[in-house]
Coordinates of C-alpha atoms in Angstrom, one line a residue:
Chain A
X261 CA 117.2 -15.4 -80.3
X262 CA 117.4 -15.6 -76.2
X263 CA 114.5 -17.5 -74.5
X264 CA 113.0 -15.6 -71.5
X265 CA 110.4 -15.9 -68.9
X266 CA 107.8 -13.5 -68.3
X267 CA 105.5 -13.4 -65.3
X268 CA 102.3 -11.4 -65.2
X269 CA 100.4 -10.5 -68.0
X270 CA 98.0 -7.8 -66.5
X271 CA 97.0 -4.4 -67.9
X272 CA 100.7 -3.7 -68.1
X273 CA 102.3 -6.7 -68.5
X274 CA 100.4 -7.9 -71.6
X275 CA 101.5 -5.2 -73.9
X276 CA 105.0 -5.7 -72.7
X277 CA 105.2 -9.3 -73.1
X278 CA 103.6 -8.9 -76.6
X279 CA 106.2 -6.5 -77.7
X280 CA 109.0 -8.9 -76.5
X281 CA 107.4 -11.8 -78.5
X282 CA 106.9 -9.2 -81.5
X283 CA 110.7 -8.4 -81.2
X284 CA 111.6 -12.1 -81.8
X285 CA 112.2 -13.2 -78.3
X286 CA 111.0 -16.8 -77.4
X287 CA 108.8 -16.0 -74.5
X288 CA 107.6 -18.6 -71.9
X289 CA 104.7 -17.0 -70.1
X290 CA 103.3 -17.6 -66.6
X291 CA 100.2 -16.0 -65.6
X292 CA 98.0 -16.6 -62.7
X293 CA 95.0 -16.5 -65.1
X294 CA 96.1 -18.5 -67.9
X295 CA 93.2 -17.6 -70.3
X296 CA 94.4 -13.9 -70.0
X297 CA 97.5 -14.9 -71.7
X298 CA 96.2 -17.1 -74.6
X299 CA 96.3 -14.6 -77.4
X300 CA 100.1 -14.4 -77.1
X301 CA 100.1 -18.1 -77.4
X302 CA 98.9 -17.3 -80.7
X303 CA 101.8 -15.0 -81.6
X304 CA 104.2 -17.6 -80.5
X305 CA 104.6 -17.4 -77.0
X306 CA 104.8 -20.5 -74.8
X307 CA 102.3 -20.6 -71.7
X308 CA 103.6 -22.5 -68.7
X309 CA 102.1 -23.4 -65.5
X310 CA 104.4 -22.5 -62.6
X311 CA 106.7 -19.4 -62.1
X312 CA 109.9 -22.1 -62.3
X313 CA 108.6 -23.1 -65.6
X314 CA 109.1 -19.8 -67.2
X315 CA 112.7 -19.9 -66.2
X316 CA 115.8 -21.5 -68.0
X317 CA 118.9 -22.1 -66.1
X318 CA 121.2 -18.9 -66.3
X319 CA 118.5 -17.0 -68.2
X320 CA 116.2 -13.9 -67.5
X321 CA 112.7 -13.9 -66.1
X322 CA 110.7 -10.6 -66.0
X323 CA 107.8 -10.2 -63.7
X324 CA 105.1 -7.5 -63.3
X325 CA 102.8 -8.5 -60.8
X326 CA 100.1 -6.3 -58.8
X327 CA 101.8 -6.0 -55.3
X328 CA 104.3 -7.1 -52.9
X329 CA 102.7 -10.2 -52.0
X330 CA 102.2 -11.5 -55.5
X331 CA 105.6 -10.8 -56.1
X332 CA 106.8 -12.8 -53.1
X333 CA 104.4 -15.5 -54.0
X334 CA 105.9 -15.9 -57.5
X335 CA 109.7 -15.7 -56.3
X336 CA 109.5 -19.3 -55.4
X337 CA 112.7 -21.4 -54.2
X338 CA 111.8 -23.3 -57.5
X339 CA 112.0 -20.1 -59.5
X340 CA 115.4 -19.3 -58.0
X341 CA 116.7 -22.7 -58.0
X342 CA 115.8 -23.1 -62.0
X343 CA 117.5 -19.9 -62.7
X344 CA 120.5 -20.5 -60.6
X345 CA 123.9 -18.7 -61.0
X346 CA 124.0 -16.3 -63.8
X347 CA 120.5 -15.9 -63.6
X348 CA 118.5 -12.8 -63.4
X349 CA 115.1 -11.8 -62.1
X350 CA 113.9 -8.4 -63.5
X351 CA 111.3 -7.3 -61.1
X352 CA 109.0 -4.8 -62.9
X353 CA 106.2 -4.4 -60.3
X354 CA 105.5 -1.4 -58.2
X355 CA 106.5 -2.7 -54.7
X356 CA 108.1 -1.4 -51.5
X357 CA 111.9 -1.0 -51.5
X358 CA 112.0 -3.0 -48.2
X359 CA 110.9 -6.1 -50.2
X360 CA 113.1 -5.6 -53.1
X361 CA 115.7 -5.4 -50.7
X362 CA 114.6 -8.5 -48.9
X363 CA 114.3 -10.5 -52.2
X364 CA 117.6 -9.3 -53.8
X365 CA 119.3 -11.0 -50.5
X366 CA 117.3 -14.1 -51.0
X367 CA 118.2 -14.1 -54.7
X368 CA 121.8 -13.6 -54.1
X369 CA 121.9 -16.5 -51.7
X370 CA 121.0 -18.8 -54.7
X371 CA 123.4 -16.9 -57.1
X372 CA 120.5 -15.1 -58.9
X373 CA 120.8 -11.4 -59.7
X374 CA 117.7 -9.4 -58.8
X375 CA 117.0 -6.2 -60.8
X376 CA 114.6 -3.7 -59.9
X377 CA 112.8 -2.2 -63.1
X378 CA 109.7 -0.7 -62.4
X379 CA 107.5 0.8 -65.4
X380 CA 106.6 4.3 -65.9
X381 CA 104.1 4.0 -68.5
X382 CA 100.2 3.4 -69.1
X383 CA 99.3 0.3 -70.8
X384 CA 99.0 2.3 -74.2
X385 CA 102.2 4.2 -73.9
X386 CA 104.1 0.7 -73.0
X387 CA 102.6 -0.9 -76.2
X388 CA 104.1 2.0 -78.3
X389 CA 107.5 1.7 -76.4
X390 CA 107.5 5.3 -74.9
X391 CA 107.6 4.3 -71.5
X392 CA 110.2 5.3 -68.9
X393 CA 112.3 2.5 -67.0
X394 CA 114.2 3.4 -63.8
X395 CA 116.5 0.4 -62.7
X396 CA 118.6 -0.7 -59.8
X397 CA 120.8 -3.8 -58.9
X398 CA 124.0 -5.0 -59.9
X399 CA 125.8 -3.4 -62.7
X400 CA 126.5 -6.5 -65.2
X401 CA 123.1 -7.5 -64.7
X402 CA 121.6 -4.3 -65.5
X403 CA 123.4 -4.1 -68.9
X404 CA 122.1 -7.8 -69.8
X405 CA 118.7 -6.6 -69.5
X406 CA 118.7 -3.3 -70.9
X407 CA 117.9 -4.4 -74.4
X408 CA 114.8 -6.3 -73.0
X409 CA 113.4 -3.4 -71.6
X410 CA 114.0 -1.3 -74.5
X411 CA 112.1 -3.9 -76.6
X412 CA 109.3 -4.4 -74.1
X413 CA 108.3 -0.9 -73.2
X414 CA 111.0 1.8 -72.5
X415 CA 112.1 4.9 -74.6
X416 CA 114.6 6.1 -72.0
X417 CA 116.4 4.1 -69.1
X418 CA 117.5 6.0 -65.7
X419 CA 120.1 4.0 -63.9
X420 CA 119.6 4.5 -59.9
X421 CA 122.6 2.5 -58.9
X422 CA 123.2 -0.9 -57.3
X423 CA 120.8 -0.8 -54.2
X424 CA 117.5 -3.0 -55.0
X425 CA 115.3 -0.6 -53.5
X426 CA 116.3 2.7 -55.2
X427 CA 114.6 2.3 -58.3
X428 CA 111.4 1.5 -56.2
X429 CA 111.7 4.7 -54.2
X430 CA 111.8 6.4 -57.5
X431 CA 108.9 4.9 -58.7
X432 CA 106.7 5.8 -55.6
X433 CA 107.8 9.2 -55.6
X434 CA 106.8 9.4 -59.4
X435 CA 103.5 7.9 -58.5
X436 CA 103.1 10.3 -55.6
X437 CA 103.7 13.2 -57.9
X438 CA 101.2 12.0 -60.5
X439 CA 98.3 11.4 -57.7
X440 CA 99.2 14.9 -56.3
X441 CA 99.0 16.7 -59.5
X442 CA 95.6 15.2 -60.3
X443 CA 94.4 16.3 -56.8
X444 CA 95.8 19.8 -57.6
X445 CA 94.5 20.1 -61.0
X446 CA 90.9 18.8 -59.6
X447 CA 91.1 21.6 -57.1
X448 CA 92.3 24.2 -59.6
X449 CA 89.7 23.3 -62.3
X450 CA 86.7 23.2 -59.6
X451 CA 88.1 26.7 -58.6
X452 CA 87.7 27.7 -62.3
X453 CA 84.3 26.2 -62.8
X454 CA 82.8 27.6 -59.6
X455 CA 84.0 31.1 -60.9
X456 CA 82.9 31.2 -64.6
X457 CA 86.1 30.3 -66.1
X458 CA 85.8 27.6 -68.4
X459 CA 88.2 24.8 -67.1
X460 CA 89.0 23.7 -70.8
X461 CA 90.4 27.2 -71.4
X462 CA 92.1 27.2 -68.2
X463 CA 93.5 23.7 -68.9
X464 CA 94.6 24.7 -72.4
X465 CA 96.4 27.8 -71.3
X466 CA 98.4 26.2 -68.4
X467 CA 99.3 22.8 -70.0
X468 CA 100.7 24.5 -73.0
X469 CA 102.8 26.9 -71.0
X470 CA 103.8 26.5 -67.5
X471 CA 102.5 23.1 -67.0
X472 CA 103.6 21.6 -70.5
X473 CA 104.7 17.9 -70.0
X474 CA 102.9 14.5 -70.3
X475 CA 101.4 14.3 -66.8
X476 CA 99.3 17.5 -66.6
X477 CA 98.8 17.4 -70.3
X478 CA 97.3 13.9 -70.1
X479 CA 96.0 13.6 -66.9
X480 CA 94.8 17.0 -66.9
X481 CA 92.8 16.0 -70.0
X482 CA 91.2 13.1 -68.1
X483 CA 90.3 15.6 -65.3
X484 CA 88.6 18.0 -67.5
X485 CA 86.7 15.2 -69.5
X486 CA 85.7 13.5 -66.2
X487 CA 87.3 10.4 -67.3
X488 CA 87.4 8.5 -64.1
X489 CA 85.7 5.3 -64.8
X490 CA 85.0 2.7 -67.7
X491 CA 87.7 0.9 -68.6
X492 CA 90.6 1.9 -66.1
X493 CA 94.2 1.0 -67.4
X494 CA 95.2 1.6 -63.7
X495 CA 92.7 1.3 -61.1
X496 CA 91.9 3.1 -57.9
X497 CA 92.8 0.0 -55.9
X498 CA 96.2 -0.3 -57.4
X499 CA 96.8 3.9 -57.1
X500 CA 95.9 3.3 -53.3
X501 CA 98.3 0.6 -52.9
X502 CA 100.9 2.6 -54.3
X503 CA 100.2 5.7 -52.0
X504 CA 100.0 3.1 -49.1
X505 CA 103.5 2.1 -50.1
X506 CA 104.7 5.8 -50.3
X507 CA 103.6 6.5 -46.9
X508 CA 104.9 3.2 -45.5
X509 CA 108.3 4.3 -47.0
X510 CA 107.6 7.8 -45.6
X511 CA 106.6 6.4 -42.4
X512 CA 109.7 4.2 -41.8
X513 CA 112.1 7.0 -42.9
X514 CA 110.4 9.7 -40.9
X515 CA 109.1 11.8 -43.9
X516 CA 105.9 13.8 -43.2
X517 CA 104.1 14.0 -46.6
X518 CA 100.9 15.7 -45.8
X519 CA 100.0 15.9 -49.8
X520 CA 100.6 12.1 -49.9
X521 CA 98.0 11.5 -46.9
X522 CA 95.6 13.8 -48.8
X523 CA 95.7 11.8 -52.3
X524 CA 95.4 8.6 -50.0
X525 CA 92.4 9.5 -48.2
X526 CA 90.9 10.6 -51.7
X527 CA 91.6 7.1 -53.0
X528 CA 90.2 5.4 -49.8
X529 CA 87.1 7.5 -50.4
X530 CA 86.7 6.0 -54.1
X531 CA 87.2 2.5 -52.2
X532 CA 84.7 3.3 -49.7
X533 CA 81.8 4.4 -52.0
X534 CA 82.9 1.3 -54.4
X535 CA 83.0 3.1 -57.5
X536 CA 82.6 0.8 -60.1
X537 CA 85.7 0.3 -62.8
X538 CA 87.4 3.3 -61.1
X539 CA 90.6 4.5 -62.7
X540 CA 93.1 6.1 -60.3
X541 CA 92.0 9.5 -61.8
X542 CA 88.8 9.0 -59.9
X543 CA 90.6 10.5 -56.8
X544 CA 89.8 13.9 -58.6
X545 CA 86.2 13.2 -57.9
X546 CA 86.9 14.2 -54.0
X547 CA 87.6 17.8 -54.8
X548 CA 84.6 17.9 -57.3
X549 CA 82.2 16.5 -55.0
X550 CA 83.5 18.5 -52.1
X551 CA 82.6 21.6 -54.3
X552 CA 79.1 20.3 -55.2
X553 CA 80.0 19.7 -58.7
X554 CA 78.5 16.7 -60.5
X555 CA 80.9 14.3 -62.5
Chain B
X46 CA 104.8 56.7 -81.1
X47 CA 102.0 56.4 -78.6
X48 CA 102.3 57.9 -75.2
X49 CA 101.5 55.3 -72.3
X50 CA 101.4 55.8 -68.5
X51 CA 103.0 53.1 -66.3
X52 CA 102.3 52.7 -62.6
X53 CA 104.3 50.5 -60.6
X54 CA 108.1 49.8 -61.1
X55 CA 108.5 46.9 -58.9
X56 CA 110.6 43.4 -59.4
X57 CA 108.4 42.5 -62.0
X58 CA 107.1 46.2 -63.3
X59 CA 110.5 47.5 -63.6
X60 CA 111.4 45.1 -66.5
X61 CA 108.0 45.4 -68.1
X62 CA 108.5 49.3 -68.3
X63 CA 112.0 49.2 -69.6
X64 CA 110.9 47.1 -72.5
X65 CA 108.1 49.5 -73.3
X66 CA 110.9 52.5 -73.2
X67 CA 113.2 50.5 -75.4
X68 CA 110.4 49.5 -77.7
X69 CA 110.1 53.1 -78.7
X70 CA 107.0 54.0 -76.5
X71 CA 106.9 57.3 -74.7
X72 CA 106.3 56.1 -71.4
X73 CA 105.2 58.3 -68.4
X74 CA 106.2 56.6 -65.2
X75 CA 104.5 56.9 -61.6
X76 CA 106.0 54.8 -58.7
X77 CA 105.4 55.4 -55.1
X78 CA 109.2 55.2 -54.3
X79 CA 110.3 57.6 -57.3
X80 CA 114.0 56.6 -56.9
X81 CA 113.3 53.0 -58.1
X82 CA 112.3 54.4 -61.5
X83 CA 115.3 56.8 -62.1
X84 CA 117.0 54.6 -64.3
X85 CA 114.3 54.4 -66.7
X86 CA 114.5 58.2 -67.1
X87 CA 118.0 57.8 -68.3
X88 CA 116.4 55.7 -71.0
X89 CA 113.9 58.3 -71.8
X90 CA 110.7 57.8 -69.4
X91 CA 109.4 60.7 -67.9
X92 CA 109.0 60.2 -64.2
X93 CA 105.7 61.8 -62.8
X94 CA 104.4 62.4 -59.1
X95 CA 100.9 61.1 -59.3
X96 CA 99.0 58.0 -60.9
X97 CA 96.7 60.7 -62.6
X98 CA 99.9 62.6 -64.2
X99 CA 100.9 59.2 -66.0
X100 CA 97.6 59.5 -67.8
X101 CA 96.7 61.2 -71.1
X102 CA 93.1 62.0 -72.4
X103 CA 91.8 59.0 -74.2
X104 CA 95.3 57.1 -73.8
X105 CA 96.4 53.9 -72.1
X106 CA 97.8 53.5 -68.5
X107 CA 99.2 50.2 -67.3
X108 CA 99.4 49.3 -63.8
X109 CA 101.1 46.6 -61.8
X110 CA 101.2 47.2 -58.1
X111 CA 101.5 44.7 -55.1
X112 CA 98.0 44.0 -53.8
X113 CA 94.3 45.0 -54.0
X114 CA 94.8 48.0 -51.5
X115 CA 97.7 49.3 -54.0
X116 CA 95.5 49.0 -56.7
X117 CA 92.5 50.9 -55.3
X118 CA 94.9 53.5 -54.0
X119 CA 96.2 54.4 -57.6
X120 CA 92.8 54.0 -59.2
X121 CA 92.1 57.6 -58.1
X122 CA 89.1 59.6 -59.5
X123 CA 91.8 62.0 -60.7
X124 CA 93.2 59.3 -63.0
X125 CA 89.7 58.0 -64.2
X126 CA 88.9 61.7 -65.1
X127 CA 92.1 62.3 -67.0
X128 CA 91.8 59.0 -68.9
X129 CA 88.1 59.7 -69.8
X130 CA 86.0 58.2 -72.5
X131 CA 88.3 55.9 -74.9
X132 CA 90.8 55.7 -71.9
X133 CA 92.1 52.5 -71.0
X134 CA 93.2 51.0 -67.7
X135 CA 95.3 47.7 -68.0
X136 CA 95.2 46.1 -64.6
X137 CA 98.3 43.8 -64.6
X138 CA 98.2 43.3 -60.8
X139 CA 97.5 39.9 -59.1
X140 CA 94.3 40.9 -57.2
X141 CA 91.1 39.6 -56.3
X142 CA 88.4 39.0 -59.1
X143 CA 86.0 40.9 -56.9
X144 CA 88.4 44.0 -57.0
X145 CA 88.7 43.8 -60.4
X146 CA 84.8 43.7 -60.9
X147 CA 84.2 46.6 -58.7
X148 CA 86.9 48.7 -60.3
X149 CA 85.8 47.9 -63.9
X150 CA 82.3 49.1 -62.9
X151 CA 83.9 52.4 -61.3
X152 CA 86.1 52.9 -64.6
X153 CA 82.9 52.1 -66.7
X154 CA 81.2 54.7 -64.8
X155 CA 83.8 57.7 -66.1
X156 CA 83.8 56.1 -69.9
X157 CA 87.0 54.4 -69.1
X158 CA 87.6 50.8 -70.1
X159 CA 89.2 48.3 -67.4
X160 CA 91.1 45.5 -68.8
X161 CA 92.5 42.7 -66.5
X162 CA 95.9 41.4 -67.9
X163 CA 97.9 39.6 -65.0
X164 CA 101.4 38.7 -65.8
X165 CA 102.7 35.0 -65.7
X166 CA 106.4 35.6 -65.7
X167 CA 109.1 35.9 -63.1
X168 CA 111.2 39.1 -63.7
X169 CA 113.9 37.6 -66.0
X170 CA 111.4 36.0 -68.2
X171 CA 109.2 39.2 -68.6
X172 CA 112.5 41.1 -69.5
X173 CA 113.2 38.3 -72.1
X174 CA 109.4 38.8 -73.3
X175 CA 108.8 35.1 -72.5
X176 CA 105.8 35.7 -70.3
X177 CA 102.1 34.6 -70.6
X178 CA 99.4 37.2 -70.4
X179 CA 95.7 36.0 -69.6
X180 CA 93.4 38.9 -70.1
X181 CA 89.7 39.8 -69.8
X182 CA 87.6 42.9 -70.2
X183 CA 85.8 44.6 -73.3
X184 CA 86.7 43.3 -76.7
X185 CA 88.0 46.5 -78.6
X186 CA 90.0 47.5 -75.7
X187 CA 91.8 44.2 -75.5
X188 CA 92.6 44.4 -79.3
X189 CA 94.2 47.9 -78.6
X190 CA 96.3 46.9 -75.7
X191 CA 97.6 43.5 -76.9
X192 CA 100.7 45.1 -78.6
X193 CA 101.6 46.7 -75.6
X194 CA 101.6 43.4 -73.6
X195 CA 103.7 41.7 -76.3
X196 CA 106.4 44.9 -76.3
X197 CA 106.4 44.6 -72.7
X198 CA 106.5 40.8 -71.4
X199 CA 104.3 38.4 -73.3
X200 CA 105.1 35.7 -75.7
X201 CA 101.5 34.4 -75.5
X202 CA 98.3 36.1 -74.9
X203 CA 95.4 33.9 -73.7
X204 CA 91.9 35.9 -73.9
X205 CA 89.5 34.8 -71.1
X206 CA 86.3 36.8 -72.1
X207 CA 84.5 40.0 -71.2
X208 CA 84.3 39.7 -67.4
X209 CA 86.8 41.5 -65.5
X210 CA 87.6 39.2 -63.0
X211 CA 87.9 35.9 -65.3
X212 CA 91.8 36.8 -65.9
X213 CA 92.5 37.0 -62.1
X214 CA 90.7 33.6 -61.5
X215 CA 93.0 32.0 -64.1
X216 CA 96.0 33.8 -62.7
X217 CA 95.2 32.7 -59.0
X218 CA 94.6 29.2 -60.2
X219 CA 98.1 29.3 -61.8
X220 CA 99.8 30.6 -58.8
X221 CA 98.0 28.1 -56.5
X222 CA 99.3 25.4 -59.0
X223 CA 102.9 26.6 -58.9
X224 CA 102.7 26.9 -55.2
X225 CA 101.2 23.2 -54.7
X226 CA 103.9 22.0 -57.3
X227 CA 106.5 23.3 -55.1
X228 CA 105.3 21.6 -51.9
X229 CA 104.6 18.5 -53.9
X230 CA 108.4 18.5 -55.0
X231 CA 109.5 19.3 -51.7
X232 CA 107.9 16.2 -50.1
X233 CA 108.9 14.1 -53.0
X234 CA 112.6 15.1 -53.0
X235 CA 112.8 14.8 -49.1
X236 CA 111.4 11.2 -49.5
X237 CA 114.2 10.6 -52.2
X238 CA 116.9 12.2 -49.5
X239 CA 115.6 10.3 -46.5
X240 CA 115.9 7.0 -48.7
X241 CA 119.3 7.2 -50.1
X242 CA 118.2 8.2 -53.7
X243 CA 119.9 11.4 -54.9
X244 CA 117.4 13.9 -55.3
X245 CA 119.1 15.5 -58.2
X246 CA 118.8 12.3 -60.4
X247 CA 115.1 12.1 -59.1
X248 CA 114.8 15.5 -60.4
X249 CA 116.4 14.9 -63.8
X250 CA 114.5 11.8 -64.5
X251 CA 111.3 13.1 -63.7
X252 CA 111.4 16.8 -65.1
X253 CA 113.0 15.2 -68.5
X254 CA 110.2 12.9 -69.1
X255 CA 106.7 13.0 -67.0
X256 CA 107.0 16.4 -65.4
X257 CA 109.0 18.4 -68.3
X258 CA 107.5 21.7 -68.5
X259 CA 108.9 25.0 -67.1
X260 CA 107.3 25.1 -63.6
X261 CA 108.6 21.6 -62.5
X262 CA 111.9 22.2 -64.4
X263 CA 112.6 25.6 -62.8
X264 CA 110.9 25.7 -59.6
X265 CA 112.1 22.3 -59.2
X266 CA 115.9 23.1 -59.6
X267 CA 115.5 26.1 -57.1
X268 CA 114.2 23.3 -54.4
X269 CA 116.9 20.8 -55.3
X270 CA 119.5 23.7 -55.0
X271 CA 117.8 24.9 -51.8
X272 CA 117.7 28.4 -53.5
X273 CA 115.2 29.9 -51.1
X274 CA 116.4 33.1 -49.9
X275 CA 118.9 35.9 -51.0
X276 CA 117.6 38.0 -53.8
X277 CA 113.7 37.0 -54.1
X278 CA 112.1 37.7 -57.4
X279 CA 108.6 36.9 -56.0
X280 CA 108.8 37.1 -52.0
X281 CA 107.1 35.0 -49.6
X282 CA 104.9 37.7 -48.4
X283 CA 103.5 38.4 -52.0
X284 CA 103.2 34.4 -52.2
X285 CA 100.9 34.5 -48.9
X286 CA 99.0 37.2 -50.5
X287 CA 98.2 35.2 -53.5
X288 CA 97.0 32.0 -51.5
X289 CA 95.0 34.4 -49.5
X290 CA 93.3 35.5 -52.3
X291 CA 93.1 31.8 -53.7
X292 CA 91.4 30.7 -50.6
X293 CA 89.2 33.7 -50.4
X294 CA 88.0 33.2 -53.8
X295 CA 87.4 29.7 -53.0
X296 CA 85.6 30.5 -49.8
X297 CA 83.3 32.6 -51.5
X298 CA 82.6 30.3 -54.3
X299 CA 82.1 27.4 -51.9
X300 CA 85.4 25.5 -53.3
X301 CA 87.0 23.6 -50.6
X302 CA 91.0 23.5 -51.5
X303 CA 92.8 21.5 -49.0
X304 CA 95.9 21.7 -50.9
X305 CA 95.7 25.6 -51.1
X306 CA 95.5 25.5 -47.5
X307 CA 98.3 23.5 -46.9
X308 CA 100.6 26.0 -49.1
X309 CA 99.2 28.9 -47.5
X310 CA 100.1 27.4 -44.1
X311 CA 103.7 26.7 -45.5
X312 CA 104.0 30.4 -46.4
X313 CA 102.5 31.3 -43.1
X314 CA 105.3 29.6 -41.3
X315 CA 107.9 31.3 -43.3
X316 CA 106.5 34.8 -42.3
X317 CA 106.0 33.6 -38.9
X318 CA 109.8 32.5 -38.7
X319 CA 110.6 35.9 -40.2
X320 CA 113.1 34.3 -42.8
X321 CA 115.1 37.1 -44.1
X322 CA 114.9 37.7 -48.0
X323 CA 112.5 34.6 -48.4
X324 CA 111.4 33.9 -52.1
X325 CA 108.1 32.0 -52.3
X326 CA 110.0 28.9 -53.1
X327 CA 110.8 28.7 -49.4
X328 CA 107.7 27.2 -48.7
X329 CA 109.7 24.0 -49.7
X330 CA 111.5 24.5 -46.3
X331 CA 108.3 23.3 -44.4
X332 CA 108.4 19.7 -45.9
X333 CA 112.4 19.4 -45.4
X334 CA 112.2 20.9 -42.0
X335 CA 109.5 18.4 -41.0
X336 CA 111.6 15.5 -42.1
X337 CA 114.5 16.8 -40.2
X338 CA 116.6 17.7 -43.4
X339 CA 118.8 20.9 -43.3
X340 CA 118.6 23.5 -46.0

């Protein structure tokens, strides 16, 4: 089976890399903190010490790192040189569309194709291959890497066309909608609680009818159960980074988004108060705290 | 079959009254504008000229009117006197929980039981009996009127307990969540459009996966298709009234709700601009207009 490279085995990258190893791919893994990838070596992966060392001439490298700077840092000239013509870099990180556009041009200059494929899935959903992929980039490259996305985390793949940044735009829109839904439920359930309506009953009624669907159902349960901290699978700092990207994209395209500003502000408060081990669901603490409720 | 009274055959009351008539109930109907109820007379309903005339001693009267003032206006001493001990008034209007609490006490003083049963359904869903009912009030009275709700509009009934205002609180929470979801989608789809991502593709991806569920699916389609005016089944003025009630309830219970303030402001703009035949989905025009998009 094909040898592929995988860069970034964080909370989300790890289960995806593991799925690929278990699917039978020969996976060369680079992670900044080598220790975190060690268990994957036991499963048969090969750990390497640089991004470039994860690549093969004309091969595929998938990367999933924390932010724009990290993506730029691993997209070295050495990596592009090894991949070379026919090689593909699949960028799964949630970054700015502008970063993807710029990186796509740099890759093209070396004959490497750049596919943007951000991940809609929390780590457990990725592990179960129940995630959703949105992809954009050159058509032939997308076709070649689709099996990797399906083997790695995706139940569904949505094609956004050729433009490198398009998949990032949709990923940012999705994350904005999730964050705004968390705030919306926090306000709604606070109103219930302050008016002697059991928020659990409100949650059950609303998320089995009008608001059926995974985001309201799953994040709603976290809001109801006050599951804001502990072992974050998507931390508040990452959530804030994403809302920064949403507002940066909105600012550049002249799109006022007052709800995005509100959730950015909520997440900023979580960072300001240095809430320990905060999941991004902790943004719900703002509305609860404002209403004098404990959590 | 039982004779029942029905007060208020507006956009939503009409199909419910029609369902009850067709189900075989003998329905006495009072509507402020008698003409609007005339077709129901053809189906076998009896039109009467006062709220009290719709009632029978010890019987059930259902009412569905526009606002708190209208509900108070039809809850006449004469109506309560006719209903008398054993009689039930089922209040389906979206009104303040405080109004329900006060009315419940007034009814009790005459031996009449007051059940709050607001309707989650647009008129077409009510006609198809696919709506959701939330009910609160005295237990025995609720049991007696459940068949009427099922015959009239409801697929599911959720019981919120004994307190008259509780069902109103949940109804207001639900309407707030719908309005906030419309704003959220308007901002999200505006960002898509301003960044060369087809909003239809974003809508399809998001509402078949993360945001599956009727509100995002159905209202999302209205936002995407710019279906904001024409033949409103739930007008902007009614939506604004509901957001006023949400914020009034929030204010009284000390629950700051910035998202509710935002959607109230959006609907206020629709009224300020005197948008003709505006559905409450027209609140989405605010985010689109702010972003310089046409609609």
